[in-house]
Coordinates of C-alpha atoms in Angstrom, one line a residue:
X1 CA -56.7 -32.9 -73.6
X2 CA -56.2 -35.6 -76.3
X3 CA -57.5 -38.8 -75.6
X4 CA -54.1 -39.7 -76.5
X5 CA -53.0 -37.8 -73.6
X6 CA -55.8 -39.1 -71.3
X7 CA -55.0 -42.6 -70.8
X8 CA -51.7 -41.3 -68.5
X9 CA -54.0 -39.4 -66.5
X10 CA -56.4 -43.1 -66.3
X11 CA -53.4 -45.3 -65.5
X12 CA -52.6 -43.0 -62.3
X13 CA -56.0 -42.8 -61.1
X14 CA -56.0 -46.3 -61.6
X15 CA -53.2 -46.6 -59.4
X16 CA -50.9 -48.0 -62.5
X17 CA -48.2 -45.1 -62.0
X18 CA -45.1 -46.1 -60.1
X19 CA -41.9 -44.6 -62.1
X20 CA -41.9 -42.7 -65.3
X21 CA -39.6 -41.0 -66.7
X22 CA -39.5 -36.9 -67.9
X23 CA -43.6 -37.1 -67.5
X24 CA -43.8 -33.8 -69.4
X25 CA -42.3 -35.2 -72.1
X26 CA -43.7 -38.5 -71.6
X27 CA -47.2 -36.4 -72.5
X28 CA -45.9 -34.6 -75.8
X29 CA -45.4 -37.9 -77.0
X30 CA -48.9 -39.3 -76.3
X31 CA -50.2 -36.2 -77.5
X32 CA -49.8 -37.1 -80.9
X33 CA -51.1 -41.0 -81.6
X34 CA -50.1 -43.5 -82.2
X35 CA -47.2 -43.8 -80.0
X36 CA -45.4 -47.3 -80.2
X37 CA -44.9 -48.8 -77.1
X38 CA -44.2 -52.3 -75.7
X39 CA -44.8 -55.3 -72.6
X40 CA -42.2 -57.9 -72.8
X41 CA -43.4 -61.0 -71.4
X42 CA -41.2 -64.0 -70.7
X43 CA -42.4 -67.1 -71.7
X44 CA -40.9 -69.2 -68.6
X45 CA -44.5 -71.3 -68.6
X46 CA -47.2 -72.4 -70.9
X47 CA -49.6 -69.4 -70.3
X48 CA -49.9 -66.2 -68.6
X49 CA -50.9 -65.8 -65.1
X50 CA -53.5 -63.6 -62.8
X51 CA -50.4 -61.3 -62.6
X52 CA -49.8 -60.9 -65.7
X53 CA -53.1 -59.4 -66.5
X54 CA -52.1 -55.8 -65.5
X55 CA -49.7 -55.3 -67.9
X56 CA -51.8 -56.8 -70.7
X57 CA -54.6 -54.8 -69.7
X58 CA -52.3 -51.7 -69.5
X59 CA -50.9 -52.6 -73.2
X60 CA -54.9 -52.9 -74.0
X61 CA -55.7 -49.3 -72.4
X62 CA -52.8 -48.0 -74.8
X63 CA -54.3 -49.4 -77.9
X64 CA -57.9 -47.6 -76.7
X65 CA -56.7 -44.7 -76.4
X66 CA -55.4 -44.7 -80.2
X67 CA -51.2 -46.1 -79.7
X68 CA -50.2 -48.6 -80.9
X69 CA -48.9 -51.5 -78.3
X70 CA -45.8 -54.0 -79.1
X71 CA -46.3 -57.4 -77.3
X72 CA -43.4 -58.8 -76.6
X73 CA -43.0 -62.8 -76.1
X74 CA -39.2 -63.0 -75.0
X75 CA -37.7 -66.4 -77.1
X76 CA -34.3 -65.2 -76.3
X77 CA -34.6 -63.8 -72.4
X78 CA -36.7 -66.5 -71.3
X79 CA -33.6 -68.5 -72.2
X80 CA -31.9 -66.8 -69.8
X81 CA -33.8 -65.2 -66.6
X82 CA -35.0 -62.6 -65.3
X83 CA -33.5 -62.1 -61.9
X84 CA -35.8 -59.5 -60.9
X85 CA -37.7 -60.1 -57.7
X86 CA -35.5 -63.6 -56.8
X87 CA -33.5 -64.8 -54.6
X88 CA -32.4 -67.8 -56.3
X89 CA -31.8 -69.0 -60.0
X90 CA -33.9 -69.9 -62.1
X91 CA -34.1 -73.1 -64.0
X92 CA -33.7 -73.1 -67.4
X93 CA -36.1 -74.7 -70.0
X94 CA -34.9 -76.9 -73.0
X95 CA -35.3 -75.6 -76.4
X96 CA -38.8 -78.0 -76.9
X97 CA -40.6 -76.2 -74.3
X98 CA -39.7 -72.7 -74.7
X99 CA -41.2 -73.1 -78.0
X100 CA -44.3 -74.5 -76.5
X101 CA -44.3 -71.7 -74.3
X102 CA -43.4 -69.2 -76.9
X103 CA -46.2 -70.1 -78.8
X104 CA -49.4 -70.6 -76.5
X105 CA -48.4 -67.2 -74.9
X106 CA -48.2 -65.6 -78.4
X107 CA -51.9 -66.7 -79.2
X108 CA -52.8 -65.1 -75.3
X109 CA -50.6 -62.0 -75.6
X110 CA -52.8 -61.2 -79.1
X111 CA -56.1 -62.4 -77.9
X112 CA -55.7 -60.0 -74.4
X113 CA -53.8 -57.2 -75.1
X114 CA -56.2 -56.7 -78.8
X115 CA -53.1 -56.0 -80.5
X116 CA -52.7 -57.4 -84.2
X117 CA -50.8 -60.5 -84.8
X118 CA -48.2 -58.4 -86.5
X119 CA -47.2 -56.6 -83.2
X120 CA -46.7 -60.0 -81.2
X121 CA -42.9 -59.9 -81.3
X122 CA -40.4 -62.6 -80.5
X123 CA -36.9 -61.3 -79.6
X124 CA -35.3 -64.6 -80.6
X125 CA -35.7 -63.0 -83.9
X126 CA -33.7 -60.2 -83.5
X127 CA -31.2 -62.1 -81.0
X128 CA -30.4 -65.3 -82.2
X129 CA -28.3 -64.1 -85.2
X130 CA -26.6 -62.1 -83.1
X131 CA -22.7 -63.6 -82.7
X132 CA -21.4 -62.7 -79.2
X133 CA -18.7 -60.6 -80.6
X134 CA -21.6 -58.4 -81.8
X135 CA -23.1 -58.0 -79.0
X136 CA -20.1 -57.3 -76.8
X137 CA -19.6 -54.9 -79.3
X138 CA -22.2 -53.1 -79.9
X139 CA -24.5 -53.4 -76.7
X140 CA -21.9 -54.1 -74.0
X141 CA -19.3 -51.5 -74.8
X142 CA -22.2 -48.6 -74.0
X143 CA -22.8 -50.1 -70.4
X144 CA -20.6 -50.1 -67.2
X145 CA -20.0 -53.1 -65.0
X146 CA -20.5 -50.5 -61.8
X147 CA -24.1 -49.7 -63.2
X148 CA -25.1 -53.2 -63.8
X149 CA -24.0 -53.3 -60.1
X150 CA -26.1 -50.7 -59.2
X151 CA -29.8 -52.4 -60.2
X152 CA -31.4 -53.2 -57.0
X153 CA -32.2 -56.9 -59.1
X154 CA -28.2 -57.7 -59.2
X155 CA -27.6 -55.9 -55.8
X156 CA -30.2 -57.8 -53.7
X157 CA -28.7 -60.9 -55.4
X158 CA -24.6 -60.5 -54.8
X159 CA -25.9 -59.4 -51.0
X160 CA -28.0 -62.6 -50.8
X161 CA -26.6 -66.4 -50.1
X162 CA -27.2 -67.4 -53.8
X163 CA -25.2 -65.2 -55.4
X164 CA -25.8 -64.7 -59.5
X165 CA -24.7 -66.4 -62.8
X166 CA -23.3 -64.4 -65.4
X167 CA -26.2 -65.6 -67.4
X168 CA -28.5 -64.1 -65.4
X169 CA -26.5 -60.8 -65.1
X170 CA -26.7 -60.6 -68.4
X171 CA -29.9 -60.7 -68.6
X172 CA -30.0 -56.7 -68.1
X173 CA -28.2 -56.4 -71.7
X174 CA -30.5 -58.6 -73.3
X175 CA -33.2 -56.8 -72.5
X176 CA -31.6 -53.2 -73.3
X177 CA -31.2 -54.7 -77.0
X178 CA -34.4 -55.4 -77.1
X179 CA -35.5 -51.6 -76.5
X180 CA -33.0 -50.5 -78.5
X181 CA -33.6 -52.7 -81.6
X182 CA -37.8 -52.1 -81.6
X183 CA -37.0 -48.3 -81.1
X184 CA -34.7 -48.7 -84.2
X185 CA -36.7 -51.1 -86.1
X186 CA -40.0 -50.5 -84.8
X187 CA -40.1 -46.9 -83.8
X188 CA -41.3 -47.6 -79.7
X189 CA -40.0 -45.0 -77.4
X190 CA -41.9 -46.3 -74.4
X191 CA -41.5 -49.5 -72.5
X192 CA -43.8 -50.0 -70.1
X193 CA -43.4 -52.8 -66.8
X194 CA -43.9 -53.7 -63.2
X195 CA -41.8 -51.6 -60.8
X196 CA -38.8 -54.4 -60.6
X197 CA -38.4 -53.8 -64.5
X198 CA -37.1 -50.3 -63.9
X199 CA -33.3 -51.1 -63.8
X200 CA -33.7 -53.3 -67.2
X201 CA -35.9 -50.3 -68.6
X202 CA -33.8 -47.6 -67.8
X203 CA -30.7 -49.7 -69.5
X204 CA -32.7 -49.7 -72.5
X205 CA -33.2 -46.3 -72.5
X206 CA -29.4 -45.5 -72.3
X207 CA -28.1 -47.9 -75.1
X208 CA -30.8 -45.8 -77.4
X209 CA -29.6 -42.7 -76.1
X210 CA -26.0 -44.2 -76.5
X211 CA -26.3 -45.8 -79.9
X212 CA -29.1 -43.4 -81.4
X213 CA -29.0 -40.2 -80.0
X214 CA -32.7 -40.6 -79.2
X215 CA -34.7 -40.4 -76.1
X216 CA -36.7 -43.2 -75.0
X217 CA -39.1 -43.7 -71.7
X218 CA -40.3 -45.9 -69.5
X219 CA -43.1 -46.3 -67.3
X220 CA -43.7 -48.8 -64.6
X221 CA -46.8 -50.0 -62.4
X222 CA -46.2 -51.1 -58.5
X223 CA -46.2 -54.8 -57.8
X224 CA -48.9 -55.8 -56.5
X225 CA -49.7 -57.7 -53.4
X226 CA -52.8 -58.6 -51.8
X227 CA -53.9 -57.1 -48.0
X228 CA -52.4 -60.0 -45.9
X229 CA -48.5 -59.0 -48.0
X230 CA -48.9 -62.2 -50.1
X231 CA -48.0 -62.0 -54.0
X232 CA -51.7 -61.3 -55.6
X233 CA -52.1 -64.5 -57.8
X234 CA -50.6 -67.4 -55.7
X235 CA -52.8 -69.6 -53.8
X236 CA -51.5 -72.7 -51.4
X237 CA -52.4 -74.3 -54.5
X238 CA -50.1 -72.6 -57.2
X239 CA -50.8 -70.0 -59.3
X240 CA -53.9 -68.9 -61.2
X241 CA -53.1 -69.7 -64.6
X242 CA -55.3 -67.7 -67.4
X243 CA -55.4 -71.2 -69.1
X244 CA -58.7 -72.7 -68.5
X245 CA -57.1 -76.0 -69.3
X246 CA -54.6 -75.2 -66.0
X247 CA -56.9 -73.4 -63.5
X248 CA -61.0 -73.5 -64.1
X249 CA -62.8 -70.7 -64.7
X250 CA -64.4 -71.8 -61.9
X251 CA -61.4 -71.1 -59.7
X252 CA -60.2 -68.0 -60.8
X253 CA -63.8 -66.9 -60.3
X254 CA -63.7 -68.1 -56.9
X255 CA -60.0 -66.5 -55.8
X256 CA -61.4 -63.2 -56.8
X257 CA -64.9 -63.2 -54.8
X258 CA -62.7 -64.3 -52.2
X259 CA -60.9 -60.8 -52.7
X260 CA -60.4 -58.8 -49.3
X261 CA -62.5 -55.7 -48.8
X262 CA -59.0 -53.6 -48.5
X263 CA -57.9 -54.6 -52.0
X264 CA -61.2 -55.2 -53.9
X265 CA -61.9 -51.5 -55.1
X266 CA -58.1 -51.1 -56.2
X267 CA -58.4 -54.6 -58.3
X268 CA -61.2 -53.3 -59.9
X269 CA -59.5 -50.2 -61.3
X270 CA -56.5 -52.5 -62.4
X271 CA -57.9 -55.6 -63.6
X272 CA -60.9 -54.3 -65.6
X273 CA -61.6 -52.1 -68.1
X274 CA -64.6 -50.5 -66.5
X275 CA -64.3 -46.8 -66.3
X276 CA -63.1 -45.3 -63.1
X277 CA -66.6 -43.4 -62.4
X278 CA -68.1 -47.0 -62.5
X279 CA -65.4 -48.5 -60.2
X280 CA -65.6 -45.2 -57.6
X281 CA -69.8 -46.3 -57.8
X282 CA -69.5 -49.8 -57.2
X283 CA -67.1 -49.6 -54.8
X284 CA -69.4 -46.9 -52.7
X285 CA -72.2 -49.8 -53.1
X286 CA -69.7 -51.7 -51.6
X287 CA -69.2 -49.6 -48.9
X288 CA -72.6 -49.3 -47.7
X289 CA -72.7 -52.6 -47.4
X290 CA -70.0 -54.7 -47.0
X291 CA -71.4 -57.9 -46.4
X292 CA -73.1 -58.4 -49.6
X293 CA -69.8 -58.1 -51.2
X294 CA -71.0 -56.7 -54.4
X295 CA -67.5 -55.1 -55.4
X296 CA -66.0 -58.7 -55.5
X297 CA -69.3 -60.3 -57.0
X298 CA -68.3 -57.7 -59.7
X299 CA -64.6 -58.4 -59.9
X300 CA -65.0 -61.8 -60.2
X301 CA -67.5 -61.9 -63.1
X302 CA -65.5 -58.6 -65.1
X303 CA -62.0 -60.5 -65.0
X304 CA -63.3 -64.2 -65.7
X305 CA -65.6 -62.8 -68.7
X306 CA -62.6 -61.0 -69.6
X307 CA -60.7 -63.8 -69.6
X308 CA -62.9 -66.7 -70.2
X309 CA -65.7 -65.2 -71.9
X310 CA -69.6 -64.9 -70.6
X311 CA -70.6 -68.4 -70.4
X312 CA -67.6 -69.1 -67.9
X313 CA -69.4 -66.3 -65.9
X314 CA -72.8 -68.0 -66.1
X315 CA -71.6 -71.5 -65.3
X316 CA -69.0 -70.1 -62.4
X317 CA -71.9 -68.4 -60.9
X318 CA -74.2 -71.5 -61.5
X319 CA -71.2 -73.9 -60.0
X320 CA -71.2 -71.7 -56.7
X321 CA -74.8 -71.3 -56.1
X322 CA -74.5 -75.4 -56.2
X323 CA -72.0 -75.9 -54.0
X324 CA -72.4 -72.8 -51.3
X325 CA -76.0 -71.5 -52.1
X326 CA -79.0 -72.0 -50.6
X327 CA -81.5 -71.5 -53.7
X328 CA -83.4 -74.8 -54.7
X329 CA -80.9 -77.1 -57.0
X330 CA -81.3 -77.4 -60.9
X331 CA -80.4 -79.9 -63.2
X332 CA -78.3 -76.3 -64.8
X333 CA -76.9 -75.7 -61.6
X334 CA -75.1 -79.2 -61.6
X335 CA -74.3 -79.6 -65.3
X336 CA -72.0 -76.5 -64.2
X337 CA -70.4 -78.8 -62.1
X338 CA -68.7 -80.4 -64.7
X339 CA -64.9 -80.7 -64.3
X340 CA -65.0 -79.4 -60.6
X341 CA -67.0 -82.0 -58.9
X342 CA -65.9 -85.7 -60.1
X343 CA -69.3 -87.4 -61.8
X344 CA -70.3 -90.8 -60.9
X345 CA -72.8 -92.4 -63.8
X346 CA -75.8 -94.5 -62.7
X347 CA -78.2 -96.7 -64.3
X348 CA -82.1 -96.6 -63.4
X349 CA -82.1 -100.0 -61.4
X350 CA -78.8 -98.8 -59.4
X351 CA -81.3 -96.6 -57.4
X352 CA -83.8 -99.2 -56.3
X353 CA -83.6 -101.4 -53.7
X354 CA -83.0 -101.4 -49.8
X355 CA -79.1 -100.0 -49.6
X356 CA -79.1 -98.2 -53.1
X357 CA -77.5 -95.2 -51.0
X358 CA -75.0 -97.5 -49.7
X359 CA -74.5 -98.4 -53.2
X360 CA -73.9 -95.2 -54.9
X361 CA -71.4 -94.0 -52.1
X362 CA -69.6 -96.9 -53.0
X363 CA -69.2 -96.7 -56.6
X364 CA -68.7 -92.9 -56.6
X365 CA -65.5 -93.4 -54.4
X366 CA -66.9 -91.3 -51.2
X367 CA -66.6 -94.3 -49.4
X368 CA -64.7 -97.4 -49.7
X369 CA -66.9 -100.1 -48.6
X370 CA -70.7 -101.2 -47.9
X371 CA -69.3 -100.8 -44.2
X372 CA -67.9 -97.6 -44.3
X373 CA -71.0 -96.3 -46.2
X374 CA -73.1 -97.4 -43.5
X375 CA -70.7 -96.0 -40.5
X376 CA -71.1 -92.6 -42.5
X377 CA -74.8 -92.6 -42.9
X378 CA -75.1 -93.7 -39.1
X379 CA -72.9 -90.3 -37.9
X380 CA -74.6 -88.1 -40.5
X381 CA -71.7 -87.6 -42.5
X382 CA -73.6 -87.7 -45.5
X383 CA -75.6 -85.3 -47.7
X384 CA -78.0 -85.7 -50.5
X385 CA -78.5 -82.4 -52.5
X386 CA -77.5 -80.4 -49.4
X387 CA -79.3 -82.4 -46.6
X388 CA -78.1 -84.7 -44.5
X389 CA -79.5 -88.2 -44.8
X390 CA -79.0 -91.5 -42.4
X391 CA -81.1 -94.0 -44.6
X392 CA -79.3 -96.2 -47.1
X393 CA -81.5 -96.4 -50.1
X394 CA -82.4 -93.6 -52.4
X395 CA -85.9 -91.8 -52.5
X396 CA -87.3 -91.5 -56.3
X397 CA -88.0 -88.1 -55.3
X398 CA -84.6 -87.1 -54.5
X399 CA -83.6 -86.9 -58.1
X400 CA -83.3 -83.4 -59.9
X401 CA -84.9 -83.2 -63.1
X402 CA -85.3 -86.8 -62.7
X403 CA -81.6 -87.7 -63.3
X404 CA -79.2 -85.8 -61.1
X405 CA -77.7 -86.4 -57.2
X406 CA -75.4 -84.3 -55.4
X407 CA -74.0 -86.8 -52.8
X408 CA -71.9 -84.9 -50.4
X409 CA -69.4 -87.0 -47.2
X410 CA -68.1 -84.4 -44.9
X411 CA -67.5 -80.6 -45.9
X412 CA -65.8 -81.4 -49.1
X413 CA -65.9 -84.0 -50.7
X414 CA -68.6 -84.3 -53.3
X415 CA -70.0 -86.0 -56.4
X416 CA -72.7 -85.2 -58.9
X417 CA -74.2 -88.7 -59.9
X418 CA -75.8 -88.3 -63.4
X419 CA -78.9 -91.1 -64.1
X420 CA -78.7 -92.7 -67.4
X421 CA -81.9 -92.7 -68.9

């Protein structure tokens, strides 16, 4: 079997096969690399998310295996919508910060997915010189009002209290011409997606058929949710942006060791690129014993050195230890703390004297007064470097490396106080 070939027979085991279409013939045309294939990506914020990370990884399991991947930014859709998987409209973004968008998820899309910058495509290229007489003409005369209707996207909609704009039912066409106009200019006859792209893909596929003659496919991945039924990549706290600047490596680390043991062998297959007989072995470790939870210890470090790069790994594993581990602190342990726990600066003579402690709390904002510093340290509400204190001035041998505090009130709220020399 080509290797060609072999990366159809990876994405299943992997979980990653939800619809294709013809699958014989879908395998004739991997057979022969490169195929051209493409992920179109709508740019509706400033960088991708956890979710998104299948479908670049799939685009990156492609390009392995010798195809050639097409990654799509969509300028012109994300002007529009995607109603798939709503209920409700979405808003639409003014021209300013769909270029922004457009443009930081270009830079991801090429960086992720391993593709050239060449093959990071814009459909605002292609679109935008488009007059609407055109494209009544040539795209909507090949489709049918009554199989529009027929998507499960538009259907779930009109049945729904919302209802749809025409923009967004549109939104279907755009996205045919999009397949229609790479397999023409571009030569992709595969679009790949999650499983609530299916109606938009198999449009596609029918204005080539319709315009060209040609056959096109389409493959699609499930969506994926976590154990509990929530969306995989939402928190109470928003989403888990692959921006560093807009969630921490730190966090996205975390949300992923916090990975239930019912999901954590399939994320493993899906949102690394470790081979399957490596994920089947960790995940029998993990078996064995659950409570060490090695399988997530390994998800989270794959995915944020994926992401993030090693040093995130390092300083994600060195933040943790800090915060939850019971191994001696370290002057390294805390620098890691950087931009997760607020620092507090100190001079040498803040730390002497009788209510230093006191002090400290104070200017670090863990309490608001002298008074309320004291109340704390009288109900042992207060840690130093994990252990709880009740004295109000500072012990010279409580600093690590002789210029770091971890002050602690409560369970969460913390500061790292760095000395100045």
């Amino acid at each position: 079997m080509s290797r060609g070939v072999g990366v159809l027979d990876d994405l299943s085991e992997r979980g990653l096969v939800h619809d294709t279409t013809d699958q014989q013939a879908v395998r004739a045309m991997l057979a022969e690399p490169p195929a051209v294939l493409y992920l179109g990506i709508d740019p509706s914020a400033s960088s991708l998310h956890l979710g998104n990370l299948i479908g670049v990884l799939v685009l990156r399991r492609f390009a392995d295996a010798g195809h050639r991947p097409l990654a799509l930014v969509g300028g012109a859709t994300g002007m529009v919508g995607d109603p798939s998987g709503r209920s409700d409209e979405r808003n639409l973004l003014d021209a300013e910060t769909l270029e922004a968008n457009v443009a930081a998820i270009r830079r991801q899309y090429a960086h992720f997915a391993g593709v050239a910058e060449t093959d990071v495509v814009n459909n605002a290229d292609w679109t935008a010189p488009v007059s609407v007489i055109e494209f009544l003409r040539d795209v909507g005369k090949h489709v049918t009002v009554s199989q529009m209707l027929a998507r499960e996207s538009v259907r779930s909609r009109l049945q729904g209290t919302q209802g749809i704009s025409y923009t967004e039912f549109s939104y279907m066409l755009l996205q045919a011409f999009d397949f229609w106009w790479l397999h023409a200019h571009r030569g992709c006859r595969l679009q790949v997606g999650g499983s609530d792209q299916w109606g938009n893909i198999v449009a596609g596929i029918d204005l080539i058929r319709r315009r060209s003659g040609a056959v096109a496919h389409g493959l699609t991945w499930p969506l994926l949710t976590r154990a509990d039924g929530q969306k995989f990549g939402k928190t109470a706290e928003g989403t888990i942006w692959l921006d560093g600047d807009r969630t921490l490596p730190f966090e996205l680390h975390q949300y992923l060791l916090r990975s239930d043991d019912a999901d954590v062998g399939r994320l493993l297959a899906q949102f690394t690129l470790l081979p399957m007989t490596e994920v089947r072995e960790i995940a029998a470790e993990h078996a064995r014993a659950p409570e060490r939870r090695l399988a997530q210890q390994r998800l989270a470090d794959e995915v944020t050195g994926f992401v993030h790069g090693t040093e995130a790994v390092s300083r994600a594993n060195l933040a943790a230890e800090a915060l939850y581990g019971t191994a001696p602190l370290s002057g390294e342990m805390l620098d890691a703390l950087a931009g997760i726990v607020a620092d507090t600066r100190a001079a040498g003579e803040d730390l002497a004297g009788p209510e230093s402690l006191v002090g400290l709390l104070v200017d670090s904002g863990l309490c608001t007064s002298r008074g309320d510093a004291r109340r704390q340290l009288a109900q042992s509400a207060v840690s130093v470097n994990r252990d709880r204190v009740a004295q109000s001035h500072v012990e010279p041998g409580w600093l690590i490396d002789g210029r770091y505090l971890l002050l602690q009130r409560g369970r969460r709220e913390r500061r790292v106080v760095r000395v100045d020399p």
